[in-house]
GROMACS .gro file of N, CA and C in nm:
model
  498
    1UNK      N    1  -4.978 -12.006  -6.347
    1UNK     CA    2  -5.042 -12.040  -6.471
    1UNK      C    3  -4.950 -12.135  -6.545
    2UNK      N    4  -5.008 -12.222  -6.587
    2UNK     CA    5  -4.894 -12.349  -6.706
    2UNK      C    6  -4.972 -12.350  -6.831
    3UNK      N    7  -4.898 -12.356  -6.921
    3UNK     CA    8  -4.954 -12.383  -7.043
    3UNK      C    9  -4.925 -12.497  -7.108
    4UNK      N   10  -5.014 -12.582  -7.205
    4UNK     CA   11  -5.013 -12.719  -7.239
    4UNK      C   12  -5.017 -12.716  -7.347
    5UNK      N   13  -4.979 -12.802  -7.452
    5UNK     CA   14  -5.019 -12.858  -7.558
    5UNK      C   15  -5.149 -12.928  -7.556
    6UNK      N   16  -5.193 -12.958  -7.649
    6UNK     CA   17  -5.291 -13.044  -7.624
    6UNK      C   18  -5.393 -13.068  -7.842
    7UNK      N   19  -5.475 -13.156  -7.836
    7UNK     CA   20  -5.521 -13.176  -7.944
    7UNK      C   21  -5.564 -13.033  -8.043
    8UNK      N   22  -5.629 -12.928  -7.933
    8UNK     CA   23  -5.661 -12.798  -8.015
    8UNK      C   24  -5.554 -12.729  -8.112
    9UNK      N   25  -5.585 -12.663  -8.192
    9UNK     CA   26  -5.479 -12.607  -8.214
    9UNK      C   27  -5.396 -12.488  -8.161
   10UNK      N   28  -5.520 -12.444  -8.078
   10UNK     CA   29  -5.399 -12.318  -8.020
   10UNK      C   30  -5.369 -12.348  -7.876
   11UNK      N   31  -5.293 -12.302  -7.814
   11UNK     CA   32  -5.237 -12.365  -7.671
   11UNK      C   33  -5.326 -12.324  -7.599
   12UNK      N   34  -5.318 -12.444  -7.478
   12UNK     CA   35  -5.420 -12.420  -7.374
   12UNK      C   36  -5.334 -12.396  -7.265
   13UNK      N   37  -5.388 -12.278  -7.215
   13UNK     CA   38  -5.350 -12.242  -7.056
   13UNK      C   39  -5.442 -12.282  -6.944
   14UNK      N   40  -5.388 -12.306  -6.813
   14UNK     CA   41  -5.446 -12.348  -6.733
   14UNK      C   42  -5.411 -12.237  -6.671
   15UNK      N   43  -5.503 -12.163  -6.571
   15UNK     CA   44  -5.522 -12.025  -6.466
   15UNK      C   45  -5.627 -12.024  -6.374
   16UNK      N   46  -5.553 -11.980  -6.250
   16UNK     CA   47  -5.632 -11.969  -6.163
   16UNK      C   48  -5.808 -11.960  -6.214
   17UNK      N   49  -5.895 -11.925  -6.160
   17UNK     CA   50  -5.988 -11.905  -6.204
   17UNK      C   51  -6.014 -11.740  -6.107
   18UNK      N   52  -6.054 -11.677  -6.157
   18UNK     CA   53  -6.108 -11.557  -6.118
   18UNK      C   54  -6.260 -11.491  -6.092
   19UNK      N   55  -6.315 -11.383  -6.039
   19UNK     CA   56  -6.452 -11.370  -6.000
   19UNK      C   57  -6.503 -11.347  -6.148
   20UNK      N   58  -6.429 -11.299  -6.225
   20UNK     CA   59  -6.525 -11.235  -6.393
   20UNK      C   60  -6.592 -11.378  -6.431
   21UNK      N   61  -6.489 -11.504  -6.400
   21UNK     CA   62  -6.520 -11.640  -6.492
   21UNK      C   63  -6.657 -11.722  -6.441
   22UNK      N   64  -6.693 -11.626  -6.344
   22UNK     CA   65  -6.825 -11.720  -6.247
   22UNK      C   66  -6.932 -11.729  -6.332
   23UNK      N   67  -6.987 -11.674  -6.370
   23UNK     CA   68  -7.102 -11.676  -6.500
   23UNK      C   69  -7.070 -11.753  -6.629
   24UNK      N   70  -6.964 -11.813  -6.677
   24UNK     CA   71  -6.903 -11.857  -6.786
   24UNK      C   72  -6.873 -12.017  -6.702
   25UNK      N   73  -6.875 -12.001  -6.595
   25UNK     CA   74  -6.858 -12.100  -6.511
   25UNK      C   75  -6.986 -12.214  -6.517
   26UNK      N   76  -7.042 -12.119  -6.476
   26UNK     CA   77  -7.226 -12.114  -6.437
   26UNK      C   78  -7.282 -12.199  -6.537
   27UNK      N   79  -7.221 -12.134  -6.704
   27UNK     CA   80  -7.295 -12.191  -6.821
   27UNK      C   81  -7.272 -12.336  -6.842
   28UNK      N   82  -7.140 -12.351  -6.825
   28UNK     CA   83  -7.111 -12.464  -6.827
   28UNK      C   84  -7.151 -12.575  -6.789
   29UNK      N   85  -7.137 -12.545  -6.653
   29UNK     CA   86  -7.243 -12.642  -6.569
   29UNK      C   87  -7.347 -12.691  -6.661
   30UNK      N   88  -7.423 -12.525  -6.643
   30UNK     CA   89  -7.618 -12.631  -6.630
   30UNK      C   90  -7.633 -12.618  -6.793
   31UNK      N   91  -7.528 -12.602  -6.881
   31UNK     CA   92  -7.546 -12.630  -6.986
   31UNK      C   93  -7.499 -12.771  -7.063
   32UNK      N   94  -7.456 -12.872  -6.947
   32UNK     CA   95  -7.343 -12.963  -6.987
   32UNK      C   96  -7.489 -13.094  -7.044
   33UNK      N   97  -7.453 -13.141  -7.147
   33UNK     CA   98  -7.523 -13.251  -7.230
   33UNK      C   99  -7.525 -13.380  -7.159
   34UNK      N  100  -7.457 -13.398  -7.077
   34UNK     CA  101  -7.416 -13.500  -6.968
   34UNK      C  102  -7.530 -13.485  -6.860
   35UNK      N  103  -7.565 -13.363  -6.858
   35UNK     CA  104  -7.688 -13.343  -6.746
   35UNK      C  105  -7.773 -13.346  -6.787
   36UNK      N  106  -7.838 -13.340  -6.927
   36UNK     CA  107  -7.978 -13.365  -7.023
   36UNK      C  108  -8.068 -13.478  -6.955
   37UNK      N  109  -8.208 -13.469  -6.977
   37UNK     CA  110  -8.278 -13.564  -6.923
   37UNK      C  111  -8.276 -13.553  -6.786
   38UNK      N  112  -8.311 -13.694  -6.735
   38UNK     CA  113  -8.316 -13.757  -6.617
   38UNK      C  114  -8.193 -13.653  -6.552
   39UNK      N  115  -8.101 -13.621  -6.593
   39UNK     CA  116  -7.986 -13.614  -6.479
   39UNK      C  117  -8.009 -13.422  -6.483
   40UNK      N  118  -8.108 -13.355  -6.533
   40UNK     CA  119  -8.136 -13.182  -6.527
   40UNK      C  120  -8.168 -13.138  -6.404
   41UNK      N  121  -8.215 -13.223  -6.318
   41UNK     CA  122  -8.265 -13.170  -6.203
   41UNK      C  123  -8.096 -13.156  -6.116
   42UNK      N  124  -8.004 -13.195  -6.111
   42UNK     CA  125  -7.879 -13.219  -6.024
   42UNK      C  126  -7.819 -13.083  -6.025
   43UNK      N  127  -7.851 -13.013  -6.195
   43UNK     CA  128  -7.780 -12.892  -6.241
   43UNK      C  129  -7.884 -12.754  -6.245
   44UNK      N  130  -7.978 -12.791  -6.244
   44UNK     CA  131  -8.086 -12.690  -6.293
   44UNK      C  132  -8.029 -12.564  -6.255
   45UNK      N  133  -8.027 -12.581  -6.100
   45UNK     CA  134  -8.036 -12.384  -6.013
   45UNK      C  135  -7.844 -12.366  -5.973
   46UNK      N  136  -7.778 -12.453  -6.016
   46UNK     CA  137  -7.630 -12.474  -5.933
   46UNK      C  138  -7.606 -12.357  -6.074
   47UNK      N  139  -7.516 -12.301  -5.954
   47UNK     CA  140  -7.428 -12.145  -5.946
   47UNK      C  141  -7.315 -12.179  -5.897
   48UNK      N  142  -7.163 -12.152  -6.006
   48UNK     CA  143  -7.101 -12.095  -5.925
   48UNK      C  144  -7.026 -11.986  -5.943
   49UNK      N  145  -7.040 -11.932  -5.804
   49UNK     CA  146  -7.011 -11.790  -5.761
   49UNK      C  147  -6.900 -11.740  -5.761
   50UNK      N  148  -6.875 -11.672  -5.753
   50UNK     CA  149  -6.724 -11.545  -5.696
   50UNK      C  150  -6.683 -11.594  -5.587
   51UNK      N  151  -6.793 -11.607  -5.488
   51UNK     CA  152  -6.731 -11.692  -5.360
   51UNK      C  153  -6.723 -11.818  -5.360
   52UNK      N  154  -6.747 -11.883  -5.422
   52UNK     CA  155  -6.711 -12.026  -5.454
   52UNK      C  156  -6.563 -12.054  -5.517
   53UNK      N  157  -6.549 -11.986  -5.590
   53UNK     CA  158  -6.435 -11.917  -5.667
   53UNK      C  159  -6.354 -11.897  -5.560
   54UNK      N  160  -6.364 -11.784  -5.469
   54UNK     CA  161  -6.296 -11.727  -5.379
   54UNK      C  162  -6.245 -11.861  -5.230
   55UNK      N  163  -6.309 -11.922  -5.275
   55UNK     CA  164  -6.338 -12.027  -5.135
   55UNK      C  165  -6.258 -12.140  -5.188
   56UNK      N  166  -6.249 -12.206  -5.297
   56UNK     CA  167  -6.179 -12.350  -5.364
   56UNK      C  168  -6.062 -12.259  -5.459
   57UNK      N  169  -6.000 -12.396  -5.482
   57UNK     CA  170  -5.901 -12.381  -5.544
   57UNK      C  171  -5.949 -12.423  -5.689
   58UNK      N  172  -5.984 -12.306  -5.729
   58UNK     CA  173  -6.108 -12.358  -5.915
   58UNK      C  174  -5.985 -12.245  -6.034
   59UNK      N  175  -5.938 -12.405  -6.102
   59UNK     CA  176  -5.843 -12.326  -6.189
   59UNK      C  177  -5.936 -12.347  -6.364
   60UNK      N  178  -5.886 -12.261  -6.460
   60UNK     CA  179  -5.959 -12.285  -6.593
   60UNK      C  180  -5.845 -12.323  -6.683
   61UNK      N  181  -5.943 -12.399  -6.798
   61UNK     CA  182  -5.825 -12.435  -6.911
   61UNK      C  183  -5.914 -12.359  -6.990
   62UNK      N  184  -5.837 -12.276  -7.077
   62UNK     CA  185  -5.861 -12.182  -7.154
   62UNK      C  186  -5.792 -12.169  -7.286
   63UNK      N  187  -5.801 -12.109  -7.382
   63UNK     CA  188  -5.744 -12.094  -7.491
   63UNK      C  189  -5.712 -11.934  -7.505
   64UNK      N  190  -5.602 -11.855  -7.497
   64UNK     CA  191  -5.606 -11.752  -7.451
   64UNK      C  192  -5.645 -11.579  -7.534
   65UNK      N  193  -5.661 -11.518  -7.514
   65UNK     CA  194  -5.763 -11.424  -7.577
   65UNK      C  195  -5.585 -11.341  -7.668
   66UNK      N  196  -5.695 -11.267  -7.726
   66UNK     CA  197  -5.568 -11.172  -7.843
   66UNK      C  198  -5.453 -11.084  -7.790
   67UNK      N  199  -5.539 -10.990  -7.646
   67UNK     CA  200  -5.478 -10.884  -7.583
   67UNK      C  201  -5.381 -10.942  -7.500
   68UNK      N  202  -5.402 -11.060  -7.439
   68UNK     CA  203  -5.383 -11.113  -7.332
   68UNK      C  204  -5.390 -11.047  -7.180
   69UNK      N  205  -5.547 -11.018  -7.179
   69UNK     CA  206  -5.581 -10.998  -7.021
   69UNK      C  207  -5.665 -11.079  -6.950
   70UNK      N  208  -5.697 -11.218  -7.044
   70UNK     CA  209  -5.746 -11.286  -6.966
   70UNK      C  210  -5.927 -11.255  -6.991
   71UNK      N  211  -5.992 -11.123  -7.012
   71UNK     CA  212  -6.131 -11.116  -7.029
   71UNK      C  213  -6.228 -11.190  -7.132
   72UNK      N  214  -6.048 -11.205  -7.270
   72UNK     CA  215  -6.121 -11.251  -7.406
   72UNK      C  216  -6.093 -11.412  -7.428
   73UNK      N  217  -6.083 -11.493  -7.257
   73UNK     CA  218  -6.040 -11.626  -7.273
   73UNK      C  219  -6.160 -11.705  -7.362
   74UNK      N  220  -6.121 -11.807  -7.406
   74UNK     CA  221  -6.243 -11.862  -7.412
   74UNK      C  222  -6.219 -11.975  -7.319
   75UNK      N  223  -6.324 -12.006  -7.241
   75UNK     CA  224  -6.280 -12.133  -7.143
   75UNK      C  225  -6.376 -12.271  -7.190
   76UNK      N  226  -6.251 -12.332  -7.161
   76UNK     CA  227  -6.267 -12.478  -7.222
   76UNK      C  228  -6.322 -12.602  -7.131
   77UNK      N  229  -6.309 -12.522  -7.008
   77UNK     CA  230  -6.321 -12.664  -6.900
   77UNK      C  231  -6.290 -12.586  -6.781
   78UNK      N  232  -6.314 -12.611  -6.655
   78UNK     CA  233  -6.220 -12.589  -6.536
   78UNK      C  234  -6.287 -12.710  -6.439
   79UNK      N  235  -6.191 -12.689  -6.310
   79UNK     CA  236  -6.214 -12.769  -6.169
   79UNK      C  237  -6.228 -12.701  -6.075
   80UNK      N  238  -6.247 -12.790  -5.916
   80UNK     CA  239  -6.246 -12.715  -5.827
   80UNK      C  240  -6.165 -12.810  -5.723
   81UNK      N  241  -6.067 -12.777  -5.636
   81UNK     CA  242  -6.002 -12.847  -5.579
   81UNK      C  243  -6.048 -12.816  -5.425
   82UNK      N  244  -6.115 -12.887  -5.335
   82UNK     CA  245  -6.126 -12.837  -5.199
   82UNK      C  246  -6.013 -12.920  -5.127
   83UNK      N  247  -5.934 -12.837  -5.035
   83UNK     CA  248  -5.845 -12.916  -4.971
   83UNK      C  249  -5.900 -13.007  -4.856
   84UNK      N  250  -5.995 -12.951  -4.761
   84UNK     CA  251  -6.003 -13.036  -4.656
   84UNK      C  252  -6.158 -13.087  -4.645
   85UNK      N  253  -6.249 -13.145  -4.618
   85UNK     CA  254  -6.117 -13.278  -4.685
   85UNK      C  255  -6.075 -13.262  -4.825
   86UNK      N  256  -5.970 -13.353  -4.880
   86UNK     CA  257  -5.985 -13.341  -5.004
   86UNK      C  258  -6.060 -13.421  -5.069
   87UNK      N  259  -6.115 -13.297  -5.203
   87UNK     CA  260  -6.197 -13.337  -5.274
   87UNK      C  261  -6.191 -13.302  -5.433
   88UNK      N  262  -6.198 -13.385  -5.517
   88UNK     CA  263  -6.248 -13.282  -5.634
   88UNK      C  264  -6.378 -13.266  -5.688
   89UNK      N  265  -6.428 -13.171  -5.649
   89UNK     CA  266  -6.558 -13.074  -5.616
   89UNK      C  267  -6.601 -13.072  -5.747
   90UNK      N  268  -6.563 -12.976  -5.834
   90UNK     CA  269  -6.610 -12.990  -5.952
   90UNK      C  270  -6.508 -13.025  -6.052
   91UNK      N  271  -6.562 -13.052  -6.199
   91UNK     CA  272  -6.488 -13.093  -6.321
   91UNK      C  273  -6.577 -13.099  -6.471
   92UNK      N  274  -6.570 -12.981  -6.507
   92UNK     CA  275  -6.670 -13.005  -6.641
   92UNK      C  276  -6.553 -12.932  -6.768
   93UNK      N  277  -6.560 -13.004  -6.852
   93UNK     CA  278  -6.564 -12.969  -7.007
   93UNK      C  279  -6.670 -12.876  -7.080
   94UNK      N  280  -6.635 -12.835  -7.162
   94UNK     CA  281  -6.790 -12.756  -7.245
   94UNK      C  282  -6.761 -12.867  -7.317
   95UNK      N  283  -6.963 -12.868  -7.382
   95UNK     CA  284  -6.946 -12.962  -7.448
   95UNK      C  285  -6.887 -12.964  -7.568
   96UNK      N  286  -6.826 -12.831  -7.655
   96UNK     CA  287  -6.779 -12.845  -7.812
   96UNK      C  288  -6.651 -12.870  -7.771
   97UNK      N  289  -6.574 -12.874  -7.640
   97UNK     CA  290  -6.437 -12.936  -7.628
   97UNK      C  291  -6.393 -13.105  -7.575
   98UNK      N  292  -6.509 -13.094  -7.561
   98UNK     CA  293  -6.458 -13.263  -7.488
   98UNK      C  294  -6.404 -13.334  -7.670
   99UNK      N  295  -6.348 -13.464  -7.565
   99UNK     CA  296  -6.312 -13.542  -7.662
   99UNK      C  297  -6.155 -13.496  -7.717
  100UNK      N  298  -6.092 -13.385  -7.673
  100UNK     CA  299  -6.005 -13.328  -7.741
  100UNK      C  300  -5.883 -13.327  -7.590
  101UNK      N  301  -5.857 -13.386  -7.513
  101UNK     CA  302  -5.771 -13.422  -7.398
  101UNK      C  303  -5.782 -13.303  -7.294
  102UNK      N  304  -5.888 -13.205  -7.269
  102UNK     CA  305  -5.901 -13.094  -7.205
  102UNK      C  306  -5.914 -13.131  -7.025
  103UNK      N  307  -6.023 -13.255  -7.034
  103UNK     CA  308  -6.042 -13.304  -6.887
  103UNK      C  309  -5.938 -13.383  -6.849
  104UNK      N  310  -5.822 -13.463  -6.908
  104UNK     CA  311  -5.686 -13.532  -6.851
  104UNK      C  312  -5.552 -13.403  -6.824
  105UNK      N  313  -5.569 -13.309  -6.927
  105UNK     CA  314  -5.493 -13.169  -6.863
  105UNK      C  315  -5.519 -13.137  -6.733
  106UNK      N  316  -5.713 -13.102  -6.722
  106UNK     CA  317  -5.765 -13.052  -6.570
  106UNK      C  318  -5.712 -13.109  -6.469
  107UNK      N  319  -5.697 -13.282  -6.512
  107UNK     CA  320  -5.669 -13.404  -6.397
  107UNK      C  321  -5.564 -13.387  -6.363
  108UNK      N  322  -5.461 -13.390  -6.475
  108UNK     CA  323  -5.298 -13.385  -6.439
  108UNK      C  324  -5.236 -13.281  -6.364
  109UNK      N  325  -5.306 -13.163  -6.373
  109UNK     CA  326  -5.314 -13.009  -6.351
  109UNK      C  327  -5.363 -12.998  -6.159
  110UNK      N  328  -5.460 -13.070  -6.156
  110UNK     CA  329  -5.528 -13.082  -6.042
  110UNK      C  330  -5.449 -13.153  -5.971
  111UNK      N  331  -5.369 -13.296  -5.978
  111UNK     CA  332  -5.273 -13.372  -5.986
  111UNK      C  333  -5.179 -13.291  -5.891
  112UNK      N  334  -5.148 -13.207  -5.931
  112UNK     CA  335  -4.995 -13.125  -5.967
  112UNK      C  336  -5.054 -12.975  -5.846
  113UNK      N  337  -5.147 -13.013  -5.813
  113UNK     CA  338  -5.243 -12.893  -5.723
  113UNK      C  339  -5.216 -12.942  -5.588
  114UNK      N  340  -5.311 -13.092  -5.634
  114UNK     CA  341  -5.318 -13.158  -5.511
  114UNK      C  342  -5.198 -13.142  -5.419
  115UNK      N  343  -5.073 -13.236  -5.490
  115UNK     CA  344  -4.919 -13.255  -5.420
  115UNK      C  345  -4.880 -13.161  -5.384
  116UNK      N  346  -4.888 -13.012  -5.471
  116UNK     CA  347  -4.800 -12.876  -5.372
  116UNK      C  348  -4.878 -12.870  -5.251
  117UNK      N  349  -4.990 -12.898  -5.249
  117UNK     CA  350  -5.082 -12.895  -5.129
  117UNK      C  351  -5.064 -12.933  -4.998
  118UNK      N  352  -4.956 -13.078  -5.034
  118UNK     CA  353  -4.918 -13.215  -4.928
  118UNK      C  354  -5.057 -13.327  -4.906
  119UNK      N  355  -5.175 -13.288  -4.993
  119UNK     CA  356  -5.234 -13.405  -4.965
  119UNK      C  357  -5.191 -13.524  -5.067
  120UNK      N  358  -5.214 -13.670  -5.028
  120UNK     CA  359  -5.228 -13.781  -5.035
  120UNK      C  360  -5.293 -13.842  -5.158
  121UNK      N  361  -5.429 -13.792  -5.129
  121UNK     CA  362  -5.543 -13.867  -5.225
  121UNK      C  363  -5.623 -13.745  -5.204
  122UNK      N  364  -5.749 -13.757  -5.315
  122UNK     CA  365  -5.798 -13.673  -5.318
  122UNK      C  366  -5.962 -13.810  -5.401
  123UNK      N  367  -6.063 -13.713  -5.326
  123UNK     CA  368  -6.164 -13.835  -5.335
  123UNK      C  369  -6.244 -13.713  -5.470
  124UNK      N  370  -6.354 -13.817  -5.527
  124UNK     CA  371  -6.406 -13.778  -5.645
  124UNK      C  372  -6.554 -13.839  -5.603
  125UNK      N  373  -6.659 -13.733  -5.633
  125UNK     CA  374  -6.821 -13.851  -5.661
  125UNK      C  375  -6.842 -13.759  -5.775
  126UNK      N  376  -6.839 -13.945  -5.867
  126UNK     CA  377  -6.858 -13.866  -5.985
  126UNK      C  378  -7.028 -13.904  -6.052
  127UNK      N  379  -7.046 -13.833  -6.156
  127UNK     CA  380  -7.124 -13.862  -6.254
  127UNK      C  381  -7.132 -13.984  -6.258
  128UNK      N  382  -7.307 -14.026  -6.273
  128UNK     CA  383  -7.247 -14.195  -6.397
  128UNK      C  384  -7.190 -14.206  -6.491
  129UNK      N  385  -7.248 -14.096  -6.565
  129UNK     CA  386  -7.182 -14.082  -6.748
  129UNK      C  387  -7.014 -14.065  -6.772
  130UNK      N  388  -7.009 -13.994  -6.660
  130UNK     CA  389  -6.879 -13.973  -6.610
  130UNK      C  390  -6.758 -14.092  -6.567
  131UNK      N  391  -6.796 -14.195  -6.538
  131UNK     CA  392  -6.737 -14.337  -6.424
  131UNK      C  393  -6.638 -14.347  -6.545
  132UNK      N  394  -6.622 -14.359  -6.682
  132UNK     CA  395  -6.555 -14.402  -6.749
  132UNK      C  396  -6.415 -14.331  -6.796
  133UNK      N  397  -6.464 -14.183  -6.748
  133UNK     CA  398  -6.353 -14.130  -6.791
  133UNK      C  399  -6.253 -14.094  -6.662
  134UNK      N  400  -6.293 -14.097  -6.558
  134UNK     CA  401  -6.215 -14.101  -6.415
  134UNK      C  402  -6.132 -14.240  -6.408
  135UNK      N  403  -6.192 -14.358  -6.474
  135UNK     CA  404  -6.121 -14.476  -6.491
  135UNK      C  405  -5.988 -14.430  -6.542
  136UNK      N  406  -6.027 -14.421  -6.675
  136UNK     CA  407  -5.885 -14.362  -6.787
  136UNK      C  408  -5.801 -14.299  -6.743
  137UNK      N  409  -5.857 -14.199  -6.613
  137UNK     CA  410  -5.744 -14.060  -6.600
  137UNK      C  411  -5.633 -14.162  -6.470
  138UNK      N  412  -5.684 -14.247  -6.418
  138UNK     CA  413  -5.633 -14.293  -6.304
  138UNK      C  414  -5.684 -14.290  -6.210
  139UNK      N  415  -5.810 -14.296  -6.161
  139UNK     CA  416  -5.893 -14.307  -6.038
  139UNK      C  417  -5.922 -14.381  -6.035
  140UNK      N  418  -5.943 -14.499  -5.886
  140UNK     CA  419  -5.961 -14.618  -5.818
  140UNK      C  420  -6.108 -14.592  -5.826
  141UNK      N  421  -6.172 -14.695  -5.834
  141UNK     CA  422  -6.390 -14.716  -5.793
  141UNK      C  423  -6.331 -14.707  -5.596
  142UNK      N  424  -6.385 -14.658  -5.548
  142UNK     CA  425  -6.386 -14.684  -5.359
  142UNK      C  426  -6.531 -14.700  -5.333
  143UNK      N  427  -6.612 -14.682  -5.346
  143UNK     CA  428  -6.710 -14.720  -5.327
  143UNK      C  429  -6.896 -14.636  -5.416
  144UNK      N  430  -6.946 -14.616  -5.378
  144UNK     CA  431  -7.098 -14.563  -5.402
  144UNK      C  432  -7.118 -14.466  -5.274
  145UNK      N  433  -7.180 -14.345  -5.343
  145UNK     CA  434  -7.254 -14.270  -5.249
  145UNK      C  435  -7.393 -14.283  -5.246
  146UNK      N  436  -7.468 -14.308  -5.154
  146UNK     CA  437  -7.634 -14.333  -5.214
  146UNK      C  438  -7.690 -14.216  -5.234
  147UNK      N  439  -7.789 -14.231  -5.301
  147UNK     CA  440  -7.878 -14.101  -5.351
  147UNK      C  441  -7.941 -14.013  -5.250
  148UNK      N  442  -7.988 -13.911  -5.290
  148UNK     CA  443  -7.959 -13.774  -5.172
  148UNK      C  444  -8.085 -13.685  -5.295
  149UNK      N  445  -8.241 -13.760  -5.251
  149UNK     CA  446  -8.364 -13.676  -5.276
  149UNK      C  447  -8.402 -13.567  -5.262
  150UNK      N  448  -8.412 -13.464  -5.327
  150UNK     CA  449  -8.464 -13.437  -5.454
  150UNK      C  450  -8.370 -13.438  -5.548
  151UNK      N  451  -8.232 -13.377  -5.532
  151UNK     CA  452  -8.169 -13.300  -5.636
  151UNK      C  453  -8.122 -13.399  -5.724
  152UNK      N  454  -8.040 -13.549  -5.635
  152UNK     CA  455  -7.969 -13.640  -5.675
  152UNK      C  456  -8.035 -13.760  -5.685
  153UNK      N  457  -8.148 -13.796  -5.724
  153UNK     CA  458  -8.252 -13.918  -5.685
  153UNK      C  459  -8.141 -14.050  -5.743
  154UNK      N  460  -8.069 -14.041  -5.745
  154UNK     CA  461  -7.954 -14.180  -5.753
  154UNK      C  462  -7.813 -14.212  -5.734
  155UNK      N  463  -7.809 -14.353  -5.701
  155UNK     CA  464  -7.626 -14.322  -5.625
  155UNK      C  465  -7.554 -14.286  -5.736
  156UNK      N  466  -7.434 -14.300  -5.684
  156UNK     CA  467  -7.330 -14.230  -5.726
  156UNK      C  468  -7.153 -14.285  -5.736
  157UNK      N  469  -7.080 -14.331  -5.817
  157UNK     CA  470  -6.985 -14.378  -5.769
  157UNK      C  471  -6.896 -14.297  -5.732
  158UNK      N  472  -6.791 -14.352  -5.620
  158UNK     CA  473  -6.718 -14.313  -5.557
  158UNK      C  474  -6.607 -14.312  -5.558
  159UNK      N  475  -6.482 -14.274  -5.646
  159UNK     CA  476  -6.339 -14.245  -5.696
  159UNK      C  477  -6.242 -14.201  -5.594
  160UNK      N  478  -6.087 -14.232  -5.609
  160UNK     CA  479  -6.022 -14.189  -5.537
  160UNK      C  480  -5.860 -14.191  -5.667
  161UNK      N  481  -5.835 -14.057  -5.601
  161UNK     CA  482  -5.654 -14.047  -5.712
  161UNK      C  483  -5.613 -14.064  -5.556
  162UNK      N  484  -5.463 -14.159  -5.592
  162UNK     CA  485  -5.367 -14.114  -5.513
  162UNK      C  486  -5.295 -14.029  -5.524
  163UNK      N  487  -5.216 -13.960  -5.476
  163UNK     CA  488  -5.136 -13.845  -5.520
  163UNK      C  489  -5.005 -13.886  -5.467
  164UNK      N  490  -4.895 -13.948  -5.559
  164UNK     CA  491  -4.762 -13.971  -5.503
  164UNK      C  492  -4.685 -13.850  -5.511
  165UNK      N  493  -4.621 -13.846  -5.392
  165UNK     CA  494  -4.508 -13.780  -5.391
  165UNK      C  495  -4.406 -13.782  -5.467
  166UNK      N  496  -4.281 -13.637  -5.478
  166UNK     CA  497  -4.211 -13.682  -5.548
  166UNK      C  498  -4.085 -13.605  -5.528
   0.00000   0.00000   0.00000
């Protein structure tokens, strides 16, 4: 677990992610404002699970609860890191935290995932709405994924971090 500074006022921890956070996970997703409209169908039925959880490397940024056991987090954002290939799978903000440096923590965090890992690069298909802020964090454009009917009826650009050693 690392803990960050960041624009909020109370510190944000970054933690594994655990099976309780899958439903809080879940909301996030198909609740994200980024998916409104045209882009609802991509998120509508997507779940993720305990075993999804259990299967990737999905850490949370959180703001941490009173007791400190972790149940009373409130979560701010998390990722999902798949190693092989590598990928970063998922990456959402809630929406009352964006704007506040939560998704360049996830990145740097993920960053810092990747390398203990020994991979290289780590590829991204991101959002459209999204293309701008993968720019900022340090991800290369590599190409377009084309669209993939019903769920995704449009391409997609195609990101890559390097991951230097160190």
């Amino acid at each position: 677990m690392s803990t960050r500074t960041s624009p909020i006022s109370q510190p944000i921890m970054i933690r594994r992610a655990v099976a309780r956070d899958a439903k809080r996970l879940t909301r996030i997703v198909r609740g994200s404002k980024a998916y409104e409209g045209k882009y609802a169908a991509a998120v509508a039925g997507y779940r993720v699970g305990p075993d999804y959880i259990e299967a990737h490397r999905t850490f949370v940024a959180v703001v941490a609860d009173e007791q400190g056991d972790g149940r009373g987090d409130r979560v701010l954002g998390f990722y999902s890191l798949v190693l092989s290939p590598p990928e970063l799978d998922l990456l959402f903000v809630a929406d009352g935290a964006q704007g506040r440096g939560i998704g360049r923590l996830l990145v740097a965090h993920m960053r810092s995932e990747a390398r203990a890992a020994g991979l290289d690069h780590v590829r991204v298909v991101s959002h459209r709405p999204a293309e701008g802020f993968y720019h900022r964090v340090g991800a290369v454009r590599t190409g377009t994924v084309p669209a993939n009917p019903p769920a995704v009826p449009w391409d997609r650009p195609e990101f890559g971090f390097l991951i230097p050693r160190r």
